[in-house]
Amino acid sequence: MSHPTAQPAPPRPHASRLDRLRGLPGVALVLVVALSITITVLLADGAAERGDLAADDPAVTTWLVHSRTPLLSGAAQLVTTIGSEPAMAILTVLVLAWLVIAKRARASAVLFAASMGTAGALSIGLKHLMARQRPPAADVLGPLDSSFSFPSGHTLFSTVFFGLVAGLLLTRTTGRTSRVLVVSGWVVASALVGVTRLYLGYHWLTDVVASWALAVAVLACAAAAWAVFRQHPVQVATAPRHRGGLDDRPVARAGS
């Protein structure tokens, strides 16, 4: 007996979510995270023993203190204020509100918040673990900070924040020149905040370099999470519903 024509079953994806990280992307991720953690550990060990790169910390601080000018000092204080923890917290809340309310990109919002939270946990945890003292108060240009020095919270938070914003922009950028500008903006902004922490005498060089390394590790893990948890395309009979999220758009490739 003949049966009515059945609706074809939707195609199953050819690869699981974790398959997105197999091959070269996964190897690159592991290498980046491993290298970043290795650099941080080596810098922490040197800071604890006052050897390796940490042996040059006082000389770098002294050179920067003697290189100060009124114009550079004003610019450094402005940049370091923008990269401060309170400023990063406010900017993070604004980005999260934009993602959830305007773009309805809840997955992106969760990833953004988790990445910034991870940066905060690393900063607080390592500061108390290392208990490293900051440069002498006589070298500080601005209000004194009584917290520990390693790593630099300003540098870690701002590098992760600007990196996440760059990642959001890259999902909407197609031209090579535009992509280079976005990545360059992230690098320059992160570098400026880190350098101002040295210039103003709040941190040692190894504090800042370790923060950059940690931030790269956090961003690499965030990129992997985005690749793993973004939605698979779903074929339906009705017109697809528009989703405004940066990471919630269907992928055009069948079975990807």
Coordinates of N, CA and C in Angstrom, one line a residue:
M1 N 0.9 -1.2 0.0 CA 0.0 0.0 0.0 C 0.9 1.2 0.0
S2 N 0.6 2.1 -0.9 CA 1.4 3.3 -1.0 C 1.2 4.3 0.1
H3 N 2.2 5.0 0.5 CA 2.1 5.9 1.6 C 2.2 7.3 1.0
P4 N 1.6 8.3 1.7 CA 1.8 9.7 1.3 C 3.3 10.0 1.3
T5 N 3.7 10.9 0.4 CA 5.1 11.3 0.3 C 5.5 11.9 1.7
A6 N 6.5 11.3 2.2 CA 7.0 11.8 3.6 C 8.0 12.9 3.4
Q7 N 8.0 13.8 4.4 CA 8.9 14.9 4.4 C 10.3 14.4 4.6
P8 N 11.3 14.8 3.8 CA 12.6 14.3 4.0 C 13.2 14.8 5.3
A9 N 13.9 13.9 6.0 CA 14.5 14.3 7.2 C 15.6 15.3 7.0
P10 N 15.7 16.3 7.9 CA 16.7 17.3 7.8 C 18.1 16.7 7.8
P11 N 19.0 17.2 7.0 CA 20.4 16.6 7.0 C 21.1 16.7 8.3
R12 N 21.8 15.7 8.7 CA 22.5 15.7 9.9 C 23.9 16.4 9.7
P13 N 24.3 17.2 10.6 CA 25.6 17.8 10.4 C 26.7 16.8 10.3
H14 N 27.6 17.0 9.4 CA 28.7 16.1 9.1 C 29.8 16.1 10.3
A15 N 29.8 17.1 11.0 CA 30.8 17.2 12.1 C 30.2 17.7 13.4
S16 N 30.7 17.2 14.5 CA 30.2 17.7 15.8 C 30.8 19.0 16.0
R17 N 30.3 19.6 17.1 CA 30.8 20.9 17.5 C 32.3 20.9 17.7
L18 N 32.8 19.8 18.4 CA 34.2 19.8 18.7 C 35.1 19.6 17.5
D19 N 34.4 19.1 16.4 CA 35.2 18.9 15.2 C 35.7 20.2 14.6
R20 N 35.1 21.3 15.0 CA 35.5 22.6 14.5 C 36.9 22.9 14.9
L21 N 37.4 22.3 16.0 CA 38.7 22.6 16.5 C 39.7 21.5 16.2
R22 N 39.3 20.5 15.4 CA 40.3 19.5 15.0 C 41.2 20.1 13.9
G23 N 42.3 19.5 13.8 CA 43.3 19.9 12.7 C 44.0 21.2 13.1
L24 N 44.3 22.0 12.1 CA 45.2 23.2 12.3 C 44.6 24.1 13.3
P25 N 43.2 24.4 13.3 CA 42.7 25.4 14.3 C 43.0 24.9 15.8
G26 N 42.8 23.6 16.0 CA 43.0 23.1 17.4 C 44.4 23.1 17.8
V27 N 45.3 22.8 16.8 CA 46.7 22.8 17.1 C 47.2 24.2 17.4
A28 N 46.7 25.2 16.6 CA 47.1 26.6 16.8 C 46.6 27.1 18.2
L29 N 45.4 26.7 18.6 CA 44.8 27.1 19.9 C 45.7 26.5 21.0
V30 N 46.0 25.3 20.9 CA 46.8 24.6 22.0 C 48.2 25.3 22.1
L31 N 48.8 25.6 21.0 CA 50.1 26.2 21.0 C 50.1 27.6 21.6
V32 N 49.0 28.4 21.2 CA 48.9 29.8 21.7 C 48.7 29.8 23.2
V33 N 47.8 28.9 23.7 CA 47.5 28.9 25.1 C 48.7 28.4 25.9
A34 N 49.4 27.3 25.4 CA 50.5 26.7 26.0 C 51.7 27.7 26.1
L35 N 51.9 28.5 25.0 CA 53.0 29.5 25.0 C 52.7 30.6 25.9
S36 N 51.5 31.0 25.9 CA 51.1 32.1 26.8 C 51.3 31.8 28.3
I37 N 50.8 30.5 28.6 CA 51.0 30.1 30.0 C 52.4 29.9 30.4
T38 N 53.2 29.4 29.4 CA 54.6 29.2 29.7 C 55.3 30.5 30.0
I39 N 55.0 31.5 29.1 CA 55.6 32.8 29.3 C 55.2 33.4 30.7
T40 N 54.0 33.3 31.1 CA 53.5 33.8 32.4 C 54.2 33.1 33.5
V41 N 54.4 31.8 33.4 CA 55.0 31.0 34.5 C 56.5 31.4 34.6
L42 N 57.2 31.6 33.5 CA 58.6 32.0 33.5 C 58.7 33.4 34.1
L43 N 57.8 34.3 33.7 CA 57.9 35.6 34.3 C 57.6 35.6 35.7
A44 N 56.6 34.8 36.2 CA 56.3 34.8 37.6 C 57.5 34.2 38.4
D45 N 58.2 33.2 37.8 CA 59.3 32.6 38.5 C 60.4 33.6 38.6
G46 N 60.7 34.4 37.5 CA 61.7 35.4 37.5 C 61.4 36.5 38.5
A47 N 60.1 36.9 38.6 CA 59.7 37.9 39.5 C 59.9 37.5 41.0
A48 N 59.6 36.2 41.2 CA 59.8 35.7 42.6 C 61.2 35.6 43.0
E49 N 62.1 35.3 42.1 CA 63.5 35.2 42.4 C 64.3 36.4 42.0
R50 N 63.6 37.4 41.4 CA 64.3 38.6 41.0 C 65.4 38.4 40.0
G51 N 65.1 37.5 39.1 CA 66.1 37.1 38.1 C 65.5 37.1 36.7
D52 N 66.2 36.7 35.7 CA 65.8 36.6 34.3 C 65.4 38.1 33.9
L53 N 64.2 38.2 33.2 CA 63.8 39.5 32.8 C 63.5 40.4 34.0
A54 N 63.0 39.9 35.1 CA 62.7 40.7 36.2 C 64.0 41.4 36.8
A55 N 65.1 40.9 36.5 CA 66.3 41.6 36.9 C 66.5 43.0 36.3
D56 N 65.9 43.2 35.1 CA 65.9 44.5 34.4 C 64.8 45.4 34.8
D57 N 63.9 44.9 35.6 CA 62.7 45.8 35.9 C 63.1 47.1 36.5
P58 N 63.9 47.2 37.5 CA 64.3 48.5 38.1 C 64.9 49.5 37.1
A59 N 65.7 48.9 36.2 CA 66.4 49.8 35.2 C 65.3 50.4 34.3
V60 N 64.4 49.6 33.8 CA 63.3 50.1 32.9 C 62.5 51.1 33.6
T61 N 62.1 50.9 34.9 CA 61.3 51.9 35.6 C 62.1 53.2 35.8
T62 N 63.3 53.1 36.1 CA 64.2 54.3 36.3 C 64.3 55.1 35.0
W63 N 64.5 54.4 33.9 CA 64.6 55.1 32.6 C 63.3 55.8 32.2
L64 N 62.1 55.1 32.5 CA 60.9 55.8 32.2 C 60.6 57.0 33.0
V65 N 60.9 56.9 34.3 CA 60.7 58.0 35.2 C 61.5 59.2 34.8
H66 N 62.7 59.0 34.3 CA 63.6 60.1 33.8 C 63.2 60.6 32.4
S67 N 62.3 59.9 31.8 CA 61.8 60.3 30.4 C 60.5 61.0 30.5
R68 N 60.0 61.3 31.6 CA 58.7 62.0 31.8 C 58.7 63.4 31.3
T69 N 57.6 63.8 30.6 CA 57.4 65.2 30.3 C 56.0 65.5 30.6
P70 N 55.6 66.8 30.8 CA 54.3 67.1 31.1 C 53.2 66.6 30.1
L71 N 53.6 66.7 28.8 CA 52.6 66.3 27.8 C 52.4 64.7 27.9
L72 N 53.5 64.0 28.0 CA 53.4 62.5 28.0 C 52.7 62.1 29.3
S73 N 53.0 62.8 30.4 CA 52.4 62.4 31.7 C 50.8 62.6 31.6
G74 N 50.4 63.7 31.0 CA 49.0 64.0 30.9 C 48.3 62.9 30.0
A75 N 48.9 62.6 28.9 CA 48.4 61.6 28.0 C 48.4 60.2 28.7
A76 N 49.4 59.9 29.4 CA 49.5 58.6 30.1 C 48.4 58.4 31.2
Q77 N 48.2 59.5 31.9 CA 47.1 59.5 32.9 C 45.7 59.3 32.3
L78 N 45.5 59.9 31.1 CA 44.2 59.7 30.5 C 44.0 58.3 30.0
V79 N 45.1 57.8 29.4 CA 45.0 56.4 28.8 C 44.8 55.4 30.0
T80 N 45.5 55.6 31.0 CA 45.5 54.6 32.1 C 44.1 54.7 32.8
T81 N 43.5 55.9 32.8 CA 42.1 56.0 33.4 C 41.1 55.2 32.5
I82 N 41.3 55.3 31.2 CA 40.4 54.6 30.3 C 40.6 53.1 30.5
G83 N 41.8 52.6 30.7 CA 42.1 51.2 30.9 C 41.9 50.7 32.3
S84 N 41.4 51.5 33.2 CA 41.3 51.1 34.6 C 40.2 50.1 34.8
E85 N 40.2 49.4 35.9 CA 39.2 48.3 36.2 C 37.8 48.9 36.2
P86 N 37.5 50.1 36.9 CA 36.2 50.6 36.9 C 35.7 51.0 35.5
A87 N 36.6 51.6 34.7 CA 36.2 52.0 33.3 C 35.9 50.7 32.5
M88 N 36.7 49.7 32.6 CA 36.5 48.4 31.9 C 35.2 47.8 32.3
A89 N 34.9 47.9 33.6 CA 33.6 47.3 34.1 C 32.4 48.0 33.5
I90 N 32.5 49.4 33.4 CA 31.4 50.1 32.9 C 31.2 49.8 31.4
L91 N 32.3 49.8 30.7 CA 32.3 49.5 29.2 C 31.8 48.1 29.0
T92 N 32.1 47.2 29.8 CA 31.7 45.8 29.7 C 30.2 45.7 29.9
V93 N 29.6 46.4 30.8 CA 28.2 46.4 31.1 C 27.5 47.0 29.8
L94 N 28.0 48.1 29.3 CA 27.4 48.7 28.1 C 27.4 47.7 26.9
V95 N 28.6 47.0 26.7 CA 28.6 46.1 25.6 C 27.6 44.9 25.8
L96 N 27.5 44.5 27.0 CA 26.6 43.4 27.3 C 25.2 43.8 27.1
A97 N 24.8 45.0 27.5 CA 23.5 45.5 27.3 C 23.2 45.6 25.8
W98 N 24.2 46.1 25.0 CA 24.0 46.2 23.6 C 23.8 44.8 23.0
L99 N 24.6 43.8 23.4 CA 24.4 42.5 22.8 C 23.1 41.9 23.2
V100 N 22.6 42.0 24.4 CA 21.4 41.4 24.8 C 20.2 42.1 24.4
I101 N 20.2 43.4 24.5 CA 19.0 44.2 24.2 C 18.8 44.5 22.7
A102 N 19.9 45.1 22.2 CA 19.9 45.5 20.8 C 20.1 44.4 19.8
K103 N 21.0 43.6 20.0 CA 21.4 42.5 19.0 C 20.8 41.2 19.4
R104 N 20.3 41.0 20.6 CA 19.7 39.7 21.1 C 20.7 38.6 20.8
A105 N 22.0 38.9 21.1 CA 23.0 37.9 20.9 C 23.4 37.4 22.3
R106 N 22.6 36.5 22.9 CA 22.8 36.1 24.3 C 24.1 35.3 24.4
A107 N 24.3 34.4 23.4 CA 25.6 33.6 23.4 C 26.8 34.5 23.5
S108 N 26.8 35.5 22.6 CA 28.0 36.4 22.6 C 28.1 37.1 24.0
A109 N 27.0 37.5 24.6 CA 27.0 38.2 25.8 C 27.6 37.3 26.9
V110 N 27.1 36.1 26.9 CA 27.6 35.1 28.0 C 29.1 34.9 27.8
L111 N 29.6 34.8 26.6 CA 31.0 34.6 26.3 C 31.8 35.8 26.7
F112 N 31.3 37.0 26.4 CA 32.0 38.2 26.7 C 32.1 38.3 28.2
A113 N 31.0 38.1 29.0 CA 31.0 38.2 30.4 C 31.9 37.2 31.0
A114 N 31.9 35.9 30.5 CA 32.7 34.9 31.1 C 34.2 35.2 30.9
S115 N 34.6 35.8 29.7 CA 36.0 36.1 29.4 C 36.5 37.2 30.4
M116 N 35.7 38.2 30.6 CA 36.1 39.3 31.5 C 36.1 38.8 32.9
G117 N 35.2 37.9 33.3 CA 35.2 37.3 34.6 C 36.5 36.5 34.8
T118 N 36.9 35.7 33.8 CA 38.1 34.9 33.9 C 39.3 35.8 34.1
A119 N 39.3 36.9 33.3 CA 40.4 37.9 33.5 C 40.5 38.4 34.9
G120 N 39.3 38.7 35.5 CA 39.3 39.2 36.8 C 39.8 38.2 37.8
A121 N 39.4 36.9 37.7 CA 39.8 35.9 38.6 C 41.3 35.7 38.5
L122 N 41.8 35.7 37.3 CA 43.3 35.5 37.1 C 44.0 36.6 37.8
S123 N 43.6 37.9 37.6 CA 44.3 39.0 38.2 C 44.3 38.9 39.7
I124 N 43.1 38.7 40.3 CA 43.0 38.7 41.7 C 43.8 37.5 42.3
G125 N 43.6 36.3 41.7 CA 44.3 35.1 42.2 C 45.8 35.2 42.1
L126 N 46.4 35.7 41.0 CA 47.8 35.7 40.8 C 48.4 36.8 41.7
K127 N 47.7 37.9 41.9 CA 48.2 39.0 42.7 C 48.4 38.5 44.2
H128 N 47.5 37.7 44.7 CA 47.6 37.2 46.0 C 48.6 36.1 46.1
L129 N 48.7 35.3 45.0 CA 49.6 34.2 45.0 C 51.1 34.7 45.0
M130 N 51.3 35.7 44.1 CA 52.7 36.2 44.0 C 53.0 37.2 45.1
A131 N 52.0 38.0 45.5 CA 52.3 39.0 46.6 C 53.5 39.9 46.3
R132 N 53.6 40.3 45.1 CA 54.8 41.1 44.7 C 54.5 42.6 45.0
Q133 N 55.5 43.2 45.5 CA 55.4 44.7 45.8 C 55.5 45.5 44.6
R134 N 54.9 46.6 44.5 CA 55.0 47.5 43.4 C 56.3 48.3 43.5
P135 N 56.6 49.1 42.4 CA 57.8 50.0 42.4 C 57.7 51.0 43.6
P136 N 58.8 51.6 43.9 CA 58.8 52.5 45.1 C 57.8 53.6 44.9
A137 N 57.2 54.1 46.0 CA 56.2 55.2 45.9 C 56.8 56.4 45.3
A138 N 58.1 56.6 45.4 CA 58.7 57.9 44.9 C 58.6 57.9 43.4
D139 N 58.5 56.7 42.7 CA 58.4 56.6 41.3 C 57.0 56.7 40.7
V140 N 56.0 56.7 41.6 CA 54.6 56.7 41.1 C 54.2 58.1 40.8
L141 N 53.6 58.3 39.7 CA 53.0 59.5 39.3 C 51.5 59.4 39.3
G142 N 50.9 59.8 40.5 CA 49.5 59.7 40.7 C 49.2 59.1 42.1
P143 N 47.9 58.8 42.3 CA 47.6 58.2 43.6 C 48.3 56.9 43.9
L144 N 48.7 56.6 45.1 CA 49.3 55.3 45.4 C 48.3 54.2 45.4
D145 N 48.8 53.0 45.0 CA 48.0 51.8 44.9 C 48.6 50.8 45.9
S146 N 47.8 50.3 46.9 CA 48.4 49.5 47.9 C 48.2 48.0 47.5
S147 N 47.6 47.7 46.4 CA 47.4 46.3 46.0 C 48.8 45.7 45.5
F148 N 48.8 44.4 45.3 CA 50.0 43.7 44.8 C 50.2 44.1 43.3
S149 N 51.4 43.7 42.8 CA 51.8 44.2 41.5 C 51.6 43.3 40.4
F150 N 51.8 42.0 40.6 CA 51.9 41.0 39.5 C 50.5 40.2 39.5
P151 N 49.8 40.2 38.4 CA 50.1 40.9 37.1 C 49.4 42.3 37.1
S152 N 49.5 43.0 36.0 CA 48.8 44.3 35.9 C 47.3 44.2 35.6
G153 N 46.5 44.5 36.5 CA 45.0 44.4 36.2 C 44.6 45.3 35.1
H154 N 45.1 46.5 35.0 CA 44.7 47.4 33.9 C 45.0 46.8 32.6
T155 N 46.3 46.2 32.5 CA 46.7 45.7 31.2 C 45.9 44.4 30.9
L156 N 45.7 43.6 31.8 CA 44.9 42.3 31.6 C 43.5 42.6 31.2
F157 N 42.8 43.4 31.9 CA 41.4 43.7 31.6 C 41.2 44.4 30.3
S158 N 42.1 45.4 30.0 CA 41.9 46.2 28.8 C 42.3 45.4 27.6
T159 N 43.3 44.5 27.7 CA 43.7 43.7 26.5 C 42.6 42.7 26.2
V160 N 42.0 42.1 27.2 CA 40.9 41.1 27.0 C 39.7 41.9 26.4
F161 N 39.3 43.0 27.0 CA 38.2 43.8 26.6 C 38.3 44.2 25.1
F162 N 39.4 44.9 24.8 CA 39.6 45.3 23.4 C 39.7 44.2 22.5
G163 N 40.3 43.1 22.9 CA 40.3 41.9 22.1 C 38.9 41.3 21.8
L164 N 38.1 41.3 22.8 CA 36.7 40.8 22.6 C 35.9 41.7 21.6
V165 N 36.1 43.0 21.8 CA 35.4 44.0 20.9 C 35.9 43.8 19.5
A166 N 37.2 43.6 19.4 CA 37.8 43.4 18.0 C 37.2 42.1 17.4
G167 N 37.0 41.1 18.2 CA 36.4 39.8 17.7 C 35.0 40.1 17.2
L168 N 34.2 40.8 18.0 CA 32.9 41.1 17.6 C 32.9 41.9 16.2
L169 N 33.8 42.8 16.1 CA 33.9 43.6 14.9 C 34.3 42.8 13.7
L170 N 35.2 41.8 14.0 CA 35.7 40.9 12.9 C 34.6 40.1 12.3
T171 N 33.6 39.8 13.1 CA 32.5 38.9 12.6 C 31.6 39.7 11.5
R172 N 31.8 41.0 11.5 CA 31.1 41.9 10.6 C 32.0 42.5 9.6
T173 N 33.2 42.2 9.6 CA 34.2 42.8 8.7 C 34.7 41.7 7.7
T174 N 34.7 42.1 6.4 CA 35.1 41.2 5.3 C 36.4 41.6 4.6
G175 N 36.6 42.9 4.4 CA 37.8 43.3 3.7 C 39.1 43.1 4.5
R176 N 40.1 42.7 3.8 CA 41.4 42.5 4.5 C 41.9 43.7 5.2
T177 N 41.8 44.9 4.5 CA 42.3 46.1 5.1 C 41.5 46.5 6.4
S178 N 40.2 46.3 6.4 CA 39.4 46.5 7.6 C 39.8 45.6 8.7
R179 N 40.0 44.3 8.4 CA 40.4 43.4 9.4 C 41.7 43.7 10.0
V180 N 42.7 44.2 9.2 CA 44.0 44.6 9.7 C 43.8 45.8 10.6
L181 N 43.0 46.7 10.2 CA 42.8 47.9 11.1 C 42.2 47.5 12.4
V182 N 41.2 46.6 12.4 CA 40.6 46.2 13.7 C 41.6 45.5 14.6
V183 N 42.4 44.6 14.1 CA 43.4 43.9 14.9 C 44.5 44.9 15.3
S184 N 44.9 45.8 14.5 CA 45.9 46.8 14.8 C 45.4 47.7 15.9
G185 N 44.1 48.1 15.9 CA 43.5 48.9 16.9 C 43.6 48.2 18.3
W186 N 43.3 46.9 18.3 CA 43.3 46.1 19.5 C 44.8 46.1 20.1
V187 N 45.7 45.9 19.2 CA 47.1 45.8 19.6 C 47.6 47.1 20.2
V188 N 47.3 48.2 19.5 CA 47.8 49.5 19.9 C 47.1 49.9 21.2
A189 N 45.8 49.7 21.3 CA 45.1 50.1 22.6 C 45.7 49.3 23.8
S190 N 45.9 48.0 23.6 CA 46.4 47.2 24.7 C 47.8 47.6 25.0
A191 N 48.6 47.9 24.0 CA 50.0 48.3 24.3 C 50.1 49.6 25.0
L192 N 49.2 50.6 24.6 CA 49.2 51.9 25.2 C 48.9 51.8 26.7
V193 N 47.9 51.0 27.1 CA 47.5 50.9 28.5 C 48.7 50.3 29.3
G194 N 49.3 49.2 28.7 CA 50.4 48.6 29.4 C 51.6 49.5 29.6
V195 N 51.9 50.2 28.6 CA 53.1 51.1 28.7 C 52.8 52.3 29.7
T196 N 51.6 52.8 29.7 CA 51.3 53.8 30.7 C 51.4 53.3 32.1
R197 N 51.1 52.0 32.4 CA 51.3 51.5 33.7 C 52.8 51.5 34.1
L198 N 53.7 51.3 33.2 CA 55.1 51.4 33.4 C 55.5 52.8 33.6
Y199 N 55.1 53.7 32.7 CA 55.5 55.1 32.6 C 55.1 55.8 34.0
L200 N 53.9 55.5 34.5 CA 53.4 56.1 35.7 C 54.0 55.5 36.9
G201 N 54.7 54.4 36.8 CA 55.4 53.8 38.0 C 54.6 52.9 38.8
Y202 N 53.5 52.4 38.2 CA 52.6 51.5 39.0 C 53.0 50.0 38.9
H203 N 53.7 49.7 37.9 CA 54.0 48.3 37.7 C 55.5 48.1 37.1
W204 N 56.0 46.9 37.3 CA 57.2 46.5 36.7 C 57.0 46.0 35.3
L205 N 58.0 45.9 34.5 CA 57.9 45.4 33.1 C 57.3 44.0 33.1
T206 N 57.8 43.1 33.9 CA 57.3 41.7 33.9 C 55.9 41.6 34.3
D207 N 55.3 42.5 35.1 CA 53.9 42.5 35.4 C 53.1 42.7 34.2
V208 N 53.5 43.7 33.3 CA 52.8 44.0 32.1 C 52.9 43.0 31.1
V209 N 54.1 42.5 30.9 CA 54.3 41.4 29.8 C 53.5 40.2 30.2
A210 N 53.5 39.8 31.5 CA 52.7 38.6 31.9 C 51.2 38.9 31.7
S211 N 50.7 40.1 31.9 CA 49.3 40.4 31.7 C 49.0 40.3 30.2
W212 N 49.8 40.7 29.3 CA 49.6 40.5 27.9 C 49.5 39.0 27.5
A213 N 50.4 38.2 28.1 CA 50.4 36.8 27.8 C 49.1 36.1 28.3
L214 N 48.7 36.5 29.5 CA 47.5 35.9 30.1 C 46.3 36.3 29.2
A215 N 46.3 37.6 28.8 CA 45.1 38.0 28.0 C 45.0 37.3 26.7
V216 N 46.1 37.0 26.1 CA 46.1 36.2 24.8 C 45.6 34.8 25.1
A217 N 45.9 34.2 26.2 CA 45.4 32.9 26.5 C 43.9 32.9 26.7
V218 N 43.4 34.0 27.4 CA 42.0 34.1 27.6 C 41.2 34.3 26.3
L219 N 41.8 35.1 25.5 CA 41.1 35.4 24.2 C 41.2 34.2 23.3
A220 N 42.2 33.4 23.3 CA 42.3 32.2 22.5 C 41.2 31.2 22.9
C221 N 41.0 31.1 24.2 CA 40.0 30.2 24.7 C 38.6 30.7 24.4
A222 N 38.4 32.0 24.4 CA 37.1 32.6 24.0 C 36.9 32.3 22.5
A223 N 37.9 32.5 21.7 CA 37.7 32.2 20.3 C 37.3 30.7 20.1
A224 N 37.9 29.8 20.8 CA 37.6 28.4 20.7 C 36.2 28.1 21.2
A225 N 35.8 28.8 22.2 CA 34.4 28.6 22.7 C 33.4 29.1 21.7
W226 N 33.7 30.2 21.1 CA 32.8 30.7 20.1 C 32.7 29.8 18.9
A227 N 33.8 29.2 18.5 CA 33.8 28.2 17.4 C 33.0 27.0 17.7
V228 N 33.1 26.5 19.0 CA 32.4 25.3 19.4 C 30.9 25.4 19.6
F229 N 30.5 26.5 20.1 CA 29.1 26.7 20.6 C 28.2 27.5 19.6
R230 N 28.8 28.0 18.5 CA 27.9 28.7 17.6 C 26.9 27.7 16.9
Q231 N 25.8 28.1 16.5 CA 24.7 27.2 16.1 C 25.0 26.6 14.8
H232 N 24.6 25.3 14.6 CA 24.6 24.7 13.3 C 23.4 25.2 12.5
P233 N 23.5 25.3 11.2 CA 22.3 25.7 10.4 C 21.2 24.7 10.5
V234 N 20.0 25.2 10.6 CA 18.8 24.3 10.7 C 17.9 24.6 9.5
Q235 N 17.6 23.6 8.7 CA 16.7 23.9 7.6 C 15.2 23.7 8.0
V236 N 14.4 24.6 7.8 CA 13.0 24.6 8.1 C 12.2 25.0 6.9
A237 N 10.9 24.6 6.9 CA 10.1 24.9 5.7 C 9.7 26.4 5.7
T238 N 9.5 27.0 6.8 CA 9.1 28.4 6.9 C 10.3 29.3 6.7
A239 N 10.0 30.5 6.5 CA 11.1 31.5 6.3 C 11.9 31.6 7.6
P240 N 13.2 31.7 7.5 CA 14.1 31.7 8.6 C 13.8 33.0 9.4
R241 N 13.8 32.8 10.7 CA 13.7 34.0 11.6 C 15.0 34.7 11.7
H242 N 14.9 36.0 11.7 CA 16.1 36.9 11.7 C 16.6 36.9 13.2
R243 N 17.9 36.6 13.3 CA 18.5 36.6 14.6 C 19.6 37.7 14.5
G244 N 19.5 38.6 15.5 CA 20.4 39.8 15.4 C 21.8 39.6 16.0
G245 N 22.0 38.4 16.7 CA 23.3 38.2 17.3 C 24.4 38.0 16.4
L246 N 25.6 38.5 16.9 CA 26.8 38.4 16.0 C 27.2 36.9 15.8
D247 N 26.9 36.1 16.8 CA 27.3 34.7 16.6 C 26.1 33.7 16.4
D248 N 24.9 34.3 16.2 CA 23.8 33.5 16.1 C 23.2 33.4 14.7
R249 N 24.0 33.9 13.7 CA 23.6 33.9 12.3 C 23.8 32.5 11.7
P250 N 22.8 32.0 10.9 CA 23.0 30.7 10.3 C 24.2 30.7 9.4
V251 N 24.9 29.6 9.3 CA 26.0 29.4 8.4 C 25.5 28.9 7.1
A252 N 25.9 29.5 5.9 CA 25.3 29.2 4.7 C 25.7 27.8 4.1
R253 N 26.8 27.2 4.6 CA 27.2 26.0 4.1 C 26.4 24.8 4.6
A254 N 25.9 24.0 3.7 CA 25.1 22.8 4.1 C 25.9 21.8 4.9
G255 N 25.3 21.4 6.1 CA 25.9 20.4 6.8 C 27.2 20.8 7.5
S256 N 27.4 22.1 7.7 CA 28.7 22.5 8.3 C 28.6 22.4 9.8

